[in-house]
Amino acid sequence: MKITFLLHNGYGIGGTIKTTFNLAEALAERHDVEIVSVFRHRKVANFTLDPRVSMRHLVDLRTEKEHPRHVRPARVFPASEYRYPQYSELTDERIQECLASLTSDVIIGTRPGLNVQLALQAPRSAVRIGQEHLTLKTHPPALRNALRRAYPRLDALTTVSEADANEYRRRMRLPGVRVEALPNSVPEPGIPPADSTGRIVVAAGRLVTSKRHALLIRAFARVAAERPDWQLRIYGNGDQEEPLHDLIHELGLYNNAFLMGKATPMDGEWVKGSIATVTSVFEPFGMTIVEAMRSGLPVISTDCEYGPREIIEDGVDGRLVPVGDEDALAGALLELIRDDELRRTMGAAALENSRRFDPVPVVERAERLMAELVERKRSLRSRLRLRSPAPVRLTDTVRAGAHTVRDMAMAAAITTVRGLRKVRR
């Protein structure tokens, strides 16, 4: 199959980009795969992409940021979508031209706004799959309405959790659209897993309010008071970096808690630790959870909706604690820190249980879905061809026309005669 991914910006950094690269690289083992990045803002991509997967861009922000059509608002990309301010009349035009030119068997959108353009503008000959990397509940009402209008034109919609797939099935009318849960894949790290001896708690993610790193720092203050030989290392960048730095100093944790900045890849950092933490308010999936587990770390996560509870088996390969509960988080951390054997056992279980997110089983599910949709589309086209009427010959058309003219003339004559009879009466 020829498969095309439509991505917001393949040159940036984030979970959607990483999981798209992972899936594209795994599919490239047996298929012709390309990534179309709407934007490009730098010379080299942050993530390394397998050379078997080609990537091209539609708008180069290094040279086209002031393009006359790029300063005009987009009309096709939905205004209620989070990324709308970055889209324009120029992106509408370039995306439409790109989609019209594709000869792909399957085209995959990777965010709601692009899914809308895919549904409205992609060739009907291609299988159109929209991916949801967030959740239906997190979308504003105006965007949900835009999706209700456009998504029935898709062939399939995939979510990263079964809970969100059920949400789409319940709340959206999508007749004929396959709605399937397809989790993100995480390759096996190329280094040995953690051995549970490192006295480090590791967290990774954007330093933004929704990730609740401040809660983690406050909970870790209780750990440091009892076990000052342990460290907390938080990886990532974001607008909360300065407030978090101030909080660390306010709590006197400058020898125990550290903001490490961005690390790509994270494999070498996970294995230095013995416990991973996720304290988000919501996690559509939880890439960092799986990454840590694949490195042999038990994960303590907030039991927020969707992702974590479908990944972590509480008490087996990690712990789930209530959202925003500082006491429960500190207690779970201390439970694992105090018990070396429990930490090792959970780490081993995390390593084993995370294998279900390896690219191989995930890609097998994706391939099966795509193959079924391609076959369904081909079968439908075949049935439509069989139902179409036999071609009509020109002579038949002429004869039919002659009969029609003669019949019309006879009908007119009969009507005239009947009219004259009435007059005579």
PDB file of N, CA and C in Angstrom, residues 133-185:
ATOM      1  N   HIS A 133      -5.507  12.288  18.707  1.00  0.00           N
ATOM      2  CA  HIS A 133      -4.439  12.144  19.705  1.00  0.00           C
ATOM      3  C   HIS A 133      -4.791  12.834  21.021  1.00  0.00           C
ATOM      4  N   LEU A 134      -5.904  13.568  21.041  1.00  0.00           N
ATOM      5  CA  LEU A 134      -6.402  14.122  22.288  1.00  0.00           C
ATOM      6  C   LEU A 134      -7.651  13.325  22.668  1.00  0.00           C
ATOM      7  N   THR A 135      -8.708  13.981  23.085  1.00  0.00           N
ATOM      8  CA  THR A 135      -9.962  13.279  23.392  1.00  0.00           C
ATOM      9  C   THR A 135     -11.133  14.139  22.969  1.00  0.00           C
ATOM     10  N   LEU A 136     -12.263  13.490  22.721  1.00  0.00           N
ATOM     11  CA  LEU A 136     -13.459  14.222  22.322  1.00  0.00           C
ATOM     12  C   LEU A 136     -13.872  15.218  23.405  1.00  0.00           C
ATOM     13  N   LYS A 137     -13.772  14.826  24.671  1.00  0.00           N
ATOM     14  CA  LYS A 137     -14.196  15.694  25.772  1.00  0.00           C
ATOM     15  C   LYS A 137     -13.379  16.974  25.861  1.00  0.00           C
ATOM     16  N   THR A 138     -12.110  16.929  25.464  1.00  0.00           N
ATOM     17  CA  THR A 138     -11.258  18.114  25.596  1.00  0.00           C
ATOM     18  C   THR A 138     -11.502  19.132  24.484  1.00  0.00           C
ATOM     19  N   HIS A 139     -12.244  18.754  23.446  1.00  0.00           N
ATOM     20  CA  HIS A 139     -12.510  19.690  22.357  1.00  0.00           C
ATOM     21  C   HIS A 139     -13.647  20.638  22.738  1.00  0.00           C
ATOM     22  N   PRO A 140     -13.536  21.921  22.394  1.00  0.00           N
ATOM     23  CA  PRO A 140     -14.629  22.853  22.672  1.00  0.00           C
ATOM     24  C   PRO A 140     -15.872  22.496  21.854  1.00  0.00           C
ATOM     25  N   PRO A 141     -17.063  22.914  22.314  1.00  0.00           N
ATOM     26  CA  PRO A 141     -18.312  22.564  21.607  1.00  0.00           C
ATOM     27  C   PRO A 141     -18.303  22.939  20.125  1.00  0.00           C
ATOM     28  N   ALA A 142     -17.742  24.109  19.781  1.00  0.00           N
ATOM     29  CA  ALA A 142     -17.736  24.528  18.370  1.00  0.00           C
ATOM     30  C   ALA A 142     -16.930  23.559  17.516  1.00  0.00           C
ATOM     31  N   LEU A 143     -15.827  23.057  18.046  1.00  0.00           N
ATOM     32  CA  LEU A 143     -15.022  22.103  17.288  1.00  0.00           C
ATOM     33  C   LEU A 143     -15.755  20.773  17.170  1.00  0.00           C
ATOM     34  N   ARG A 144     -16.405  20.344  18.242  1.00  0.00           N
ATOM     35  CA  ARG A 144     -17.158  19.085  18.166  1.00  0.00           C
ATOM     36  C   ARG A 144     -18.244  19.174  17.097  1.00  0.00           C
ATOM     37  N   ASN A 145     -18.866  20.326  16.965  1.00  0.00           N
ATOM     38  CA  ASN A 145     -19.882  20.504  15.910  1.00  0.00           C
ATOM     39  C   ASN A 145     -19.257  20.428  14.524  1.00  0.00           C
ATOM     40  N   ALA A 146     -18.075  21.030  14.365  1.00  0.00           N
ATOM     41  CA  ALA A 146     -17.374  20.966  13.073  1.00  0.00           C
ATOM     42  C   ALA A 146     -17.016  19.526  12.734  1.00  0.00           C
ATOM     43  N   LEU A 147     -16.615  18.755  13.740  1.00  0.00           N
ATOM     44  CA  LEU A 147     -16.262  17.357  13.510  1.00  0.00           C
ATOM     45  C   LEU A 147     -17.499  16.540  13.142  1.00  0.00           C
ATOM     46  N   ARG A 148     -18.629  16.842  13.781  1.00  0.00           N
ATOM     47  CA  ARG A 148     -19.868  16.118  13.446  1.00  0.00           C
ATOM     48  C   ARG A 148     -20.263  16.312  11.990  1.00  0.00           C
ATOM     49  N   ARG A 149     -19.988  17.515  11.467  1.00  0.00           N
ATOM     50  CA  ARG A 149     -20.347  17.785  10.064  1.00  0.00           C
ATOM     51  C   ARG A 149     -19.389  17.106   9.089  1.00  0.00           C
ATOM     52  N   ALA A 150     -18.112  17.059   9.429  1.00  0.00           N
ATOM     53  CA  ALA A 150     -17.104  16.562   8.478  1.00  0.00           C
ATOM     54  C   ALA A 150     -16.793  15.078   8.625  1.00  0.00           C
ATOM     55  N   TYR A 151     -16.749  14.569   9.850  1.00  0.00           N
ATOM     56  CA  TYR A 151     -16.269  13.210  10.076  1.00  0.00           C
ATOM     57  C   TYR A 151     -17.078  12.111   9.399  1.00  0.00           C
ATOM     58  N   PRO A 152     -18.393  12.273   9.130  1.00  0.00           N
ATOM     59  CA  PRO A 152     -19.103  11.206   8.411  1.00  0.00           C
ATOM     60  C   PRO A 152     -18.509  10.899   7.033  1.00  0.00           C
ATOM     61  N   ARG A 153     -17.685  11.798   6.500  1.00  0.00           N
ATOM     62  CA  ARG A 153     -17.052  11.552   5.200  1.00  0.00           C
ATOM     63  C   ARG A 153     -15.772  10.734   5.322  1.00  0.00           C
ATOM     64  N   LEU A 154     -15.302  10.497   6.546  1.00  0.00           N
ATOM     65  CA  LEU A 154     -14.129   9.656   6.741  1.00  0.00           C
ATOM     66  C   LEU A 154     -14.497   8.191   6.578  1.00  0.00           C
ATOM     67  N   ASP A 155     -13.483   7.368   6.359  1.00  0.00           N
ATOM     68  CA  ASP A 155     -13.693   5.928   6.333  1.00  0.00           C
ATOM     69  C   ASP A 155     -13.479   5.326   7.716  1.00  0.00           C
ATOM     70  N   ALA A 156     -12.592   5.952   8.502  1.00  0.00           N
ATOM     71  CA  ALA A 156     -12.327   5.446   9.846  1.00  0.00           C
ATOM     72  C   ALA A 156     -11.802   6.570  10.719  1.00  0.00           C
ATOM     73  N   LEU A 157     -11.991   6.397  12.022  1.00  0.00           N
ATOM     74  CA  LEU A 157     -11.443   7.305  13.018  1.00  0.00           C
ATOM     75  C   LEU A 157     -10.773   6.451  14.075  1.00  0.00           C
ATOM     76  N   THR A 158      -9.509   6.763  14.405  1.00  0.00           N
ATOM     77  CA  THR A 158      -8.807   6.012  15.442  1.00  0.00           C
ATOM     78  C   THR A 158      -8.521   6.915  16.632  1.00  0.00           C
ATOM     79  N   THR A 159      -8.666   6.350  17.818  1.00  0.00           N
ATOM     80  CA  THR A 159      -8.344   7.044  19.058  1.00  0.00           C
ATOM     81  C   THR A 159      -7.209   6.285  19.739  1.00  0.00           C
ATOM     82  N   VAL A 160      -6.567   6.908  20.726  1.00  0.00           N
ATOM     83  CA  VAL A 160      -5.444   6.233  21.388  1.00  0.00           C
ATOM     84  C   VAL A 160      -5.883   5.468  22.633  1.00  0.00           C
ATOM     85  N   SER A 161      -7.177   5.520  22.966  1.00  0.00           N
ATOM     86  CA  SER A 161      -7.684   4.737  24.093  1.00  0.00           C
ATOM     87  C   SER A 161      -9.065   4.200  23.755  1.00  0.00           C
ATOM     88  N   GLU A 162      -9.399   3.056  24.357  1.00  0.00           N
ATOM     89  CA  GLU A 162     -10.710   2.457  24.139  1.00  0.00           C
ATOM     90  C   GLU A 162     -11.802   3.330  24.755  1.00  0.00           C
ATOM     91  N   ALA A 163     -11.474   3.997  25.866  1.00  0.00           N
ATOM     92  CA  ALA A 163     -12.457   4.873  26.512  1.00  0.00           C
ATOM     93  C   ALA A 163     -12.872   6.008  25.587  1.00  0.00           C
ATOM     94  N   ASP A 164     -11.922   6.588  24.864  1.00  0.00           N
ATOM     95  CA  ASP A 164     -12.269   7.685  23.959  1.00  0.00           C
ATOM     96  C   ASP A 164     -12.992   7.170  22.730  1.00  0.00           C
ATOM     97  N   ALA A 165     -12.641   5.968  22.262  1.00  0.00           N
ATOM     98  CA  ALA A 165     -13.376   5.367  21.136  1.00  0.00           C
ATOM     99  C   ALA A 165     -14.845   5.189  21.517  1.00  0.00           C
ATOM    100  N   ASN A 166     -15.081   4.721  22.725  1.00  0.00           N
ATOM    101  CA  ASN A 166     -16.470   4.563  23.185  1.00  0.00           C
ATOM    102  C   ASN A 166     -17.181   5.908  23.277  1.00  0.00           C
ATOM    103  N   GLU A 167     -16.439   6.941  23.660  1.00  0.00           N
ATOM    104  CA  GLU A 167     -17.015   8.282  23.754  1.00  0.00           C
ATOM    105  C   GLU A 167     -17.470   8.751  22.367  1.00  0.00           C
ATOM    106  N   TYR A 168     -16.652   8.529  21.346  1.00  0.00           N
ATOM    107  CA  TYR A 168     -17.028   8.902  19.976  1.00  0.00           C
ATOM    108  C   TYR A 168     -18.233   8.089  19.504  1.00  0.00           C
ATOM    109  N   ARG A 169     -18.249   6.808  19.837  1.00  0.00           N
ATOM    110  CA  ARG A 169     -19.378   5.975  19.398  1.00  0.00           C
ATOM    111  C   ARG A 169     -20.684   6.426  20.031  1.00  0.00           C
ATOM    112  N   ARG A 170     -20.620   6.854  21.296  1.00  0.00           N
ATOM    113  CA  ARG A 170     -21.826   7.267  22.006  1.00  0.00           C
ATOM    114  C   ARG A 170     -22.316   8.651  21.597  1.00  0.00           C
ATOM    115  N   ARG A 171     -21.387   9.577  21.399  1.00  0.00           N
ATOM    116  CA  ARG A 171     -21.772  10.981  21.285  1.00  0.00           C
ATOM    117  C   ARG A 171     -21.747  11.537  19.861  1.00  0.00           C
ATOM    118  N   MET A 172     -21.201  10.813  18.904  1.00  0.00           N
ATOM    119  CA  MET A 172     -21.118  11.297  17.522  1.00  0.00           C
ATOM    120  C   MET A 172     -21.875  10.330  16.612  1.00  0.00           C
ATOM    121  N   ARG A 173     -22.631  10.879  15.677  1.00  0.00           N
ATOM    122  CA  ARG A 173     -23.311  10.043  14.691  1.00  0.00           C
ATOM    123  C   ARG A 173     -22.392   9.905  13.482  1.00  0.00           C
ATOM    124  N   LEU A 174     -21.774   8.748  13.358  1.00  0.00           N
ATOM    125  CA  LEU A 174     -20.819   8.519  12.278  1.00  0.00           C
ATOM    126  C   LEU A 174     -21.184   7.238  11.537  1.00  0.00           C
ATOM    127  N   PRO A 175     -22.303   7.232  10.827  1.00  0.00           N
ATOM    128  CA  PRO A 175     -22.730   6.015  10.113  1.00  0.00           C
ATOM    129  C   PRO A 175     -21.708   5.606   9.058  1.00  0.00           C
ATOM    130  N   GLY A 176     -21.332   4.348   9.080  1.00  0.00           N
ATOM    131  CA  GLY A 176     -20.399   3.836   8.088  1.00  0.00           C
ATOM    132  C   GLY A 176     -18.941   4.123   8.380  1.00  0.00           C
ATOM    133  N   VAL A 177     -18.652   4.840   9.468  1.00  0.00           N
ATOM    134  CA  VAL A 177     -17.265   5.171   9.821  1.00  0.00           C
ATOM    135  C   VAL A 177     -16.779   4.189  10.886  1.00  0.00           C
ATOM    136  N   ARG A 178     -15.668   3.506  10.623  1.00  0.00           N
ATOM    137  CA  ARG A 178     -15.077   2.615  11.626  1.00  0.00           C
ATOM    138  C   ARG A 178     -14.436   3.452  12.718  1.00  0.00           C
ATOM    139  N   VAL A 179     -14.794   3.209  13.952  1.00  0.00           N
ATOM    140  CA  VAL A 179     -14.169   3.893  15.089  1.00  0.00           C
ATOM    141  C   VAL A 179     -13.412   2.848  15.884  1.00  0.00           C
ATOM    142  N   GLU A 180     -12.089   2.960  15.904  1.00  0.00           N
ATOM    143  CA  GLU A 180     -11.247   1.945  16.524  1.00  0.00           C
ATOM    144  C   GLU A 180     -10.228   2.591  17.458  1.00  0.00           C
ATOM    145  N   ALA A 181      -9.905   1.906  18.546  1.00  0.00           N
ATOM    146  CA  ALA A 181      -8.822   2.330  19.433  1.00  0.00           C
ATOM    147  C   ALA A 181      -7.517   1.737  18.909  1.00  0.00           C
ATOM    148  N   LEU A 182      -6.540   2.588  18.681  1.00  0.00           N
ATOM    149  CA  LEU A 182      -5.228   2.156  18.204  1.00  0.00           C
ATOM    150  C   LEU A 182      -4.176   2.871  19.040  1.00  0.00           C
ATOM    151  N   PRO A 183      -3.604   2.204  20.041  1.00  0.00           N
ATOM    152  CA  PRO A 183      -2.659   2.882  20.931  1.00  0.00           C
ATOM    153  C   PRO A 183      -1.384   3.293  20.209  1.00  0.00           C
ATOM    154  N   ASN A 184      -0.689   4.245  20.790  1.00  0.00           N
ATOM    155  CA  ASN A 184       0.611   4.645  20.253  1.00  0.00           C
ATOM    156  C   ASN A 184       1.617   3.524  20.488  1.00  0.00           C
ATOM    157  N   SER A 185       2.600   3.445  19.626  1.00  0.00           N
ATOM    158  CA  SER A 185       3.641   2.431  19.776  1.00  0.00           C
ATOM    159  C   SER A 185       4.935   3.078  20.262  1.00  0.00           C
TER     160      SER A 185
END
